[in-house]
Short mmCIF file of C-alpha atoms in Angstrom, two decimals:
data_model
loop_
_atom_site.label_atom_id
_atom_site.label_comp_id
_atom_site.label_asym_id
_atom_site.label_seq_id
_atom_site.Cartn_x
_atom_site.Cartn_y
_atom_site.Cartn_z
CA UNK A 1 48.25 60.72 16.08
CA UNK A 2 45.03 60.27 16.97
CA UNK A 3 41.82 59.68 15.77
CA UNK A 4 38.49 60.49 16.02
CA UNK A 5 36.80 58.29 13.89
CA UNK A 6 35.42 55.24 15.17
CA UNK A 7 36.49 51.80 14.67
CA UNK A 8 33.77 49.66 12.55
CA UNK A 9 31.56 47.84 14.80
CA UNK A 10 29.67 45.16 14.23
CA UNK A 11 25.77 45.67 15.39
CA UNK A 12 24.37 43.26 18.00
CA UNK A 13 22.44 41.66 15.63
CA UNK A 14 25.28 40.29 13.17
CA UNK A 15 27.38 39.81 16.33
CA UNK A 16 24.66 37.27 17.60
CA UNK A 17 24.21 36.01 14.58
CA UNK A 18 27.78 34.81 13.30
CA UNK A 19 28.47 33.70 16.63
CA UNK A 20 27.75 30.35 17.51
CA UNK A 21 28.27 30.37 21.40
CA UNK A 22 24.98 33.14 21.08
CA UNK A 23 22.98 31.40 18.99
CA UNK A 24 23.04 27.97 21.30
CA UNK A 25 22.27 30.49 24.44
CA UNK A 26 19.57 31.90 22.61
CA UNK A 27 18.59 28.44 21.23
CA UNK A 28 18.33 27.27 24.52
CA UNK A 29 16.55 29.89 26.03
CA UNK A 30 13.94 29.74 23.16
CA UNK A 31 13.49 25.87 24.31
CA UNK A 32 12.63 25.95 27.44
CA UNK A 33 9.92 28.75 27.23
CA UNK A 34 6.76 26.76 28.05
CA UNK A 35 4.56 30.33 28.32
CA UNK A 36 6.13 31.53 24.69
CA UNK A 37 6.81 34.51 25.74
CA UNK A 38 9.66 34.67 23.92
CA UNK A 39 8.41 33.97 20.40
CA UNK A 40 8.42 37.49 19.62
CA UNK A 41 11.47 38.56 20.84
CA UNK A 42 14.67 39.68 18.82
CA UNK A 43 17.41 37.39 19.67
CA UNK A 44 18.80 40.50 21.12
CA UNK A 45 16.02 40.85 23.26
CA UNK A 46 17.05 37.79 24.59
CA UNK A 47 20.08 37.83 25.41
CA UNK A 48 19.79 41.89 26.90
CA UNK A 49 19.42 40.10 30.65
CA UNK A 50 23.54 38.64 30.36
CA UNK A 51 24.72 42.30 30.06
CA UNK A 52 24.94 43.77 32.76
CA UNK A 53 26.85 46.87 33.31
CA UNK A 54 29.40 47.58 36.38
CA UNK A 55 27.06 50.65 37.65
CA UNK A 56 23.97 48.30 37.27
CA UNK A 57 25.87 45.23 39.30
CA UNK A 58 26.37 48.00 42.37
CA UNK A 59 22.28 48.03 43.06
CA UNK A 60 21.90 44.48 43.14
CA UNK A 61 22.15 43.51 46.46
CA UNK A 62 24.25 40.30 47.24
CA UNK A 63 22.47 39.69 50.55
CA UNK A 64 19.62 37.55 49.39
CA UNK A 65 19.86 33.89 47.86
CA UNK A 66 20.25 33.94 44.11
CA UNK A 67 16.62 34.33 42.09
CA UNK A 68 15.52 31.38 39.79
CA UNK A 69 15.60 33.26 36.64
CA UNK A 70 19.73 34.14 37.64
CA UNK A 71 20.18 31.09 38.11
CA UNK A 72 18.97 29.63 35.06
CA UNK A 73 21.00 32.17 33.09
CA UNK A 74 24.21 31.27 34.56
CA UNK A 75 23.51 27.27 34.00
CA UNK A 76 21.79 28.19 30.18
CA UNK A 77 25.57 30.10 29.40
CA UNK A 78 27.17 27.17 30.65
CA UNK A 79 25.40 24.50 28.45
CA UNK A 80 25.77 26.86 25.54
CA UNK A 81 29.61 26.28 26.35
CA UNK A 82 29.24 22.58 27.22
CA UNK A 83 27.52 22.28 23.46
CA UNK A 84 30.40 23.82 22.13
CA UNK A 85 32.66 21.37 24.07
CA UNK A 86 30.49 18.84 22.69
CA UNK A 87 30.81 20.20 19.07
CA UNK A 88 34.32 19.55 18.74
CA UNK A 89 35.21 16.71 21.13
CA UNK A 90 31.96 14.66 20.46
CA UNK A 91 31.53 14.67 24.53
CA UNK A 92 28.51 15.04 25.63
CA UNK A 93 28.29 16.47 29.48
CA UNK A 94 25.90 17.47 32.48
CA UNK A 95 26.15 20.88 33.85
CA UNK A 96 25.70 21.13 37.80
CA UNK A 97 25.34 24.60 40.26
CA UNK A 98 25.43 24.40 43.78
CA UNK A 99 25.15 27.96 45.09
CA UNK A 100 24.85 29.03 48.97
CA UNK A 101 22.52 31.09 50.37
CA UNK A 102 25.44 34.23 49.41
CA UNK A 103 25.79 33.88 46.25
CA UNK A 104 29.16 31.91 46.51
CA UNK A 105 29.39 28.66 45.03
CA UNK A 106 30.87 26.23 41.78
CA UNK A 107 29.36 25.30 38.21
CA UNK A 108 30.85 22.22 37.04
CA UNK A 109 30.73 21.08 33.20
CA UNK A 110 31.49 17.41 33.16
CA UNK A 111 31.95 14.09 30.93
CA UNK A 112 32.49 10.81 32.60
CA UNK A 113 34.73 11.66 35.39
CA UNK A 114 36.67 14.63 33.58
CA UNK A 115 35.76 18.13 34.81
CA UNK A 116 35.65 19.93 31.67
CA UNK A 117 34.77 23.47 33.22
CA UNK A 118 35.35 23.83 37.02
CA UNK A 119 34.74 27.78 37.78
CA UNK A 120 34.11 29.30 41.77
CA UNK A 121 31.05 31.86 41.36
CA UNK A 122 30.96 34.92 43.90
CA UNK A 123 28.19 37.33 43.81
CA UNK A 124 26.26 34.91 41.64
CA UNK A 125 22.93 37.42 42.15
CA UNK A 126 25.11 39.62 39.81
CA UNK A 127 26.41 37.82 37.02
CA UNK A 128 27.08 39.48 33.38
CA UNK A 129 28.88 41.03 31.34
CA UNK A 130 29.68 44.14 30.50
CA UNK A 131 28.56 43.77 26.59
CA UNK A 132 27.79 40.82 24.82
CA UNK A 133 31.48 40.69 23.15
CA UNK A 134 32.78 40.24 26.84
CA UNK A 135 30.45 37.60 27.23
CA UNK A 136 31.59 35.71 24.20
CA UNK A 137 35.47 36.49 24.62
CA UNK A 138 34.70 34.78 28.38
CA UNK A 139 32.65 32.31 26.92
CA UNK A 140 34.72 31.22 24.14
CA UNK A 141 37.80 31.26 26.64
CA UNK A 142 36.11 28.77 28.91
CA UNK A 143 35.13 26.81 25.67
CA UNK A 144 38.72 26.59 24.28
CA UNK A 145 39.83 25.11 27.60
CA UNK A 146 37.70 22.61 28.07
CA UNK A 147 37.76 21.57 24.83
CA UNK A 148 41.78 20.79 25.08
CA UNK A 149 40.97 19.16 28.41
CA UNK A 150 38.43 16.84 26.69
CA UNK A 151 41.04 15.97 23.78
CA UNK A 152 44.07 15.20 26.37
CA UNK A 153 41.78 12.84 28.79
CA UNK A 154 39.57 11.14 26.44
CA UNK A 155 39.90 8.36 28.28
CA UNK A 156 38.69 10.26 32.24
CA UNK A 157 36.00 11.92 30.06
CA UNK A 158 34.67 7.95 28.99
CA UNK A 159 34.40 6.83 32.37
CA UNK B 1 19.44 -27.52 59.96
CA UNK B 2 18.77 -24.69 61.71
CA UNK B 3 19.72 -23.03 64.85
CA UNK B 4 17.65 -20.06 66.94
CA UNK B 5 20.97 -18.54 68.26
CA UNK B 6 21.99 -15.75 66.82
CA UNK B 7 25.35 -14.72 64.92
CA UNK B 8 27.06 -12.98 67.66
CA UNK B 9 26.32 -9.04 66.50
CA UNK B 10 28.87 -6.02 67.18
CA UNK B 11 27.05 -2.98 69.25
CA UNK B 12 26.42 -0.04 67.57
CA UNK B 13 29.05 1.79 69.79
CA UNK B 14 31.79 -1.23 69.28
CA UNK B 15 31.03 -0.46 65.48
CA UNK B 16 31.30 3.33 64.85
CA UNK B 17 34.40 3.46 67.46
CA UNK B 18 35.70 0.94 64.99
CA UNK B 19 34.70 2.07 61.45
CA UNK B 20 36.35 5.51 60.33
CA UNK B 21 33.26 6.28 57.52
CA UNK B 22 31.44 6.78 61.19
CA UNK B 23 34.02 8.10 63.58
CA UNK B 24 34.30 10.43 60.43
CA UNK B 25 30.84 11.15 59.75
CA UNK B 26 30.36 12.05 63.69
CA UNK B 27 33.21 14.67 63.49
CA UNK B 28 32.28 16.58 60.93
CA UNK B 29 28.82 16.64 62.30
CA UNK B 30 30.18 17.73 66.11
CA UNK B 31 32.52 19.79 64.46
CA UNK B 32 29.62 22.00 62.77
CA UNK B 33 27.73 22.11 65.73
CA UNK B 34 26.97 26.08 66.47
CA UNK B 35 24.59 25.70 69.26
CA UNK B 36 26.76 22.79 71.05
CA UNK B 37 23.04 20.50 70.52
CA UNK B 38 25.61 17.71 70.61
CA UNK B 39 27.77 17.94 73.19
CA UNK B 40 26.00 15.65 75.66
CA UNK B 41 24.93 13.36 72.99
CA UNK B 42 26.45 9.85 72.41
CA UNK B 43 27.72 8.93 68.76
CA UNK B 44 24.97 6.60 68.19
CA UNK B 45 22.37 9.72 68.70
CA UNK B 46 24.10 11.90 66.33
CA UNK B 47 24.30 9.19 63.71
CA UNK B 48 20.48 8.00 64.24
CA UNK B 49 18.84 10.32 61.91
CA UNK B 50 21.17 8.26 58.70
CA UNK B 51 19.17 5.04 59.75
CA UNK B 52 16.15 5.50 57.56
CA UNK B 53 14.05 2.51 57.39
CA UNK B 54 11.77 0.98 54.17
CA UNK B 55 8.60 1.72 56.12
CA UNK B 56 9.97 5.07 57.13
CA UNK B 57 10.44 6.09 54.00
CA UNK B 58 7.28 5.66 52.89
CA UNK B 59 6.06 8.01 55.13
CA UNK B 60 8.48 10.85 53.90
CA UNK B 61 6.76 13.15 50.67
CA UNK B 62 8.90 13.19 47.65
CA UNK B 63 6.55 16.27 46.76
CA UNK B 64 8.13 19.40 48.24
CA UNK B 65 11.85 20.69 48.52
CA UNK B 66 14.69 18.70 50.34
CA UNK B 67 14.82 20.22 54.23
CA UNK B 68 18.60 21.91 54.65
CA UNK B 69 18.79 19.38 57.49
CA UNK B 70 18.58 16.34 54.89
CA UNK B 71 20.80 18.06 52.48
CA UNK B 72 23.53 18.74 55.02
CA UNK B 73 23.21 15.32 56.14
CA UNK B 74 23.45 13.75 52.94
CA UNK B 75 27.00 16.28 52.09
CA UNK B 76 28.31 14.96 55.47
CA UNK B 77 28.05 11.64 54.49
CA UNK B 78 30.31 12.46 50.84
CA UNK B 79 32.44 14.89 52.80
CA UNK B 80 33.62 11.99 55.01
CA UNK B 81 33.93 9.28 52.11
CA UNK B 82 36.13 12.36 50.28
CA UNK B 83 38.56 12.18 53.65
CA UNK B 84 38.95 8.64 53.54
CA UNK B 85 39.97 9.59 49.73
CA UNK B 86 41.93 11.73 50.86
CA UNK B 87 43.86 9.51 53.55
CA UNK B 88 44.36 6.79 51.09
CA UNK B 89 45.46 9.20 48.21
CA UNK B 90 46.39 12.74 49.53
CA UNK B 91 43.66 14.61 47.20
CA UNK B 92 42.05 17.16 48.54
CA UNK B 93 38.63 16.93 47.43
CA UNK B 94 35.72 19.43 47.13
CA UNK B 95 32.28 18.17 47.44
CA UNK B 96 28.87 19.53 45.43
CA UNK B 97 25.37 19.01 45.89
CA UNK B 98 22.64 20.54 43.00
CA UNK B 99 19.02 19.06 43.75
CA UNK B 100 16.04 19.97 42.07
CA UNK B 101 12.90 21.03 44.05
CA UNK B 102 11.69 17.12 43.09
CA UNK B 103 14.67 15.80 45.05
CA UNK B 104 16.76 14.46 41.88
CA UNK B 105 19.92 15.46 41.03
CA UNK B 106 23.67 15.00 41.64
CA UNK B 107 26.44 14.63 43.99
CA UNK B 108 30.16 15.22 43.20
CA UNK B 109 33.41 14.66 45.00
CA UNK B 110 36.41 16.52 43.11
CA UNK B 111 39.80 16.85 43.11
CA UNK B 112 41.32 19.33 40.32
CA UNK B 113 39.56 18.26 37.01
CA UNK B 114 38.85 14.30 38.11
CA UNK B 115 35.55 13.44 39.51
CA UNK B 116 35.89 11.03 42.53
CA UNK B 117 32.68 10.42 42.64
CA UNK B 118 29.80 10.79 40.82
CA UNK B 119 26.55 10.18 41.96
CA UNK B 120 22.84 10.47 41.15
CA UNK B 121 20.20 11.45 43.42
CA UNK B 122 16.64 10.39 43.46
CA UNK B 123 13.84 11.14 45.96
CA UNK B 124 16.55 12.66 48.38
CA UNK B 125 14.43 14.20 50.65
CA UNK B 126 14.18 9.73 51.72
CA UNK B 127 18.10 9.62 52.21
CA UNK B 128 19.12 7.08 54.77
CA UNK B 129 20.42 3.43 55.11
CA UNK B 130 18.17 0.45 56.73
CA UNK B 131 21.15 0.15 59.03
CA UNK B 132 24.70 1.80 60.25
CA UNK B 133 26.14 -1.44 58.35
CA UNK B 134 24.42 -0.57 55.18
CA UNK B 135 25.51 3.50 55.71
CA UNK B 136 29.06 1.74 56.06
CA UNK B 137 29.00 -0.78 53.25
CA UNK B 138 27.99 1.25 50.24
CA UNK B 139 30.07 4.54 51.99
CA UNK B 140 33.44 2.27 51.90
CA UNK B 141 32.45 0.86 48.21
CA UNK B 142 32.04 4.73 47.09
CA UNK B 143 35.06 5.57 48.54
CA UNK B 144 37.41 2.60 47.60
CA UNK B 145 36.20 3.39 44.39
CA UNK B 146 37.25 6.94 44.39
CA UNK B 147 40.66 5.89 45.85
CA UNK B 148 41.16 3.89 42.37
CA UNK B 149 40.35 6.79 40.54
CA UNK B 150 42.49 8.86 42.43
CA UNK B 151 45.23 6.39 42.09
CA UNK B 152 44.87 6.00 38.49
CA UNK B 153 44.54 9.26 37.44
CA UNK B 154 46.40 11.49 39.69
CA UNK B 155 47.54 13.54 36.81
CA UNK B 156 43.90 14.76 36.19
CA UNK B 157 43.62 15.12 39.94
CA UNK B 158 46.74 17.58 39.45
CA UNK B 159 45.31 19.77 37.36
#
């Protein structure tokens, strides 16, 4: 049996707002705005540029280096996770990019010597997610790992 | 008392056919060599451009972007410290660069979730040693630092 009614959703707004791995992206992006240009913007509005659908990724080419502004997004989601990291381990970490010219390349959350997040990026000029719960179930994912890595070697991570 | 005769000196040749760091350094560097610009040159030429002296470094502007060139020369220098890691320990080891436009920022040799080496960066469009000695010395202190690490934590290395 099927049906047709829909399962509750949650808006964007409450989504973004009981989430904490949104609010520190959106914290973050709201601190380093030196023109204010976002000071009127719905936290929503905000976050829009991370989701980016499938049919939108197809018309952005992947010949070119990655822009600035991409870049900044991809590094801003990973300090939102490295704050959550830091949240529950009490580690505090540095988050380093090193793209090619492609798009190919590694982000690297770390504390001391321990490599709390180690992810390849390909395609870079396209990254984000399908809707903003993708981005958090990803996100949160990449969180929960690091976060056991940081418990398990302490002792790498106070190097 | 002194004496005006000099400490008898190794050659630059005697010392990079004798120092691995170097005979390292000048393989990767012939070994990424598209336009065969090297193939006539002796290992002393290729290596010149890592002797950097104080007043030569003056001369070089910390204002603009580090040159490719600089970068690549500066990633061939941790790419051969992470295979003398690598000889000592078996870890394969990959190695990451992120510089700011200002020349600051870090260098990383890893192998699964330990970091080798960590390094900072600062005014790295200047990189270069006063001498091949120097290049050697603090390239064989990085690494036989990374080979404790290696040694110590090969778990996290594992991983």
């Amino acid at each position: 049996m099927t049906t047709t009614e829909a399962t509750p959703q949650v808006s964007a707004e409450e989504l973004i707002k009981t989430t904490p791995l949104l609010q520190e992206i959106v914290r973050q992006l709201r601190a380093h705005d030196p023109y204010g240009t976002f000071r009127n913007w719905s936290d929503e509005l905000i976050l829009k540029p991370y989701v980016v659908t499938r049919e939108q990724k197809k018309k952005i080419s992947v010949d070119g280096e990655v822009d600035v502004i991409t870049k900044s997004r991809i590094i801003t989601f990973y300090r939102a996770i490295a704050s959550l990291i830091e949240q529950e381990t009490g580690l505090l970490s540095q988050v380093v990019i090193d793209l090619s010219h492609e798009g190919f390349g590694w982000v690297l959350v770390f504390s001391g010597r321990l490599l709390l997040v180690s992810k390849t990026l390909r395609d870079a000029q396209r990254f984000g997610f399908d809707s903003l719960e993708k981005l958090v179930a990803e996100g949160e994912k990449i969180a929960k790992s690091g976060i056991e890595l940081g418990k398990k070697h302490g002792d790498v991570a106070q190097l």
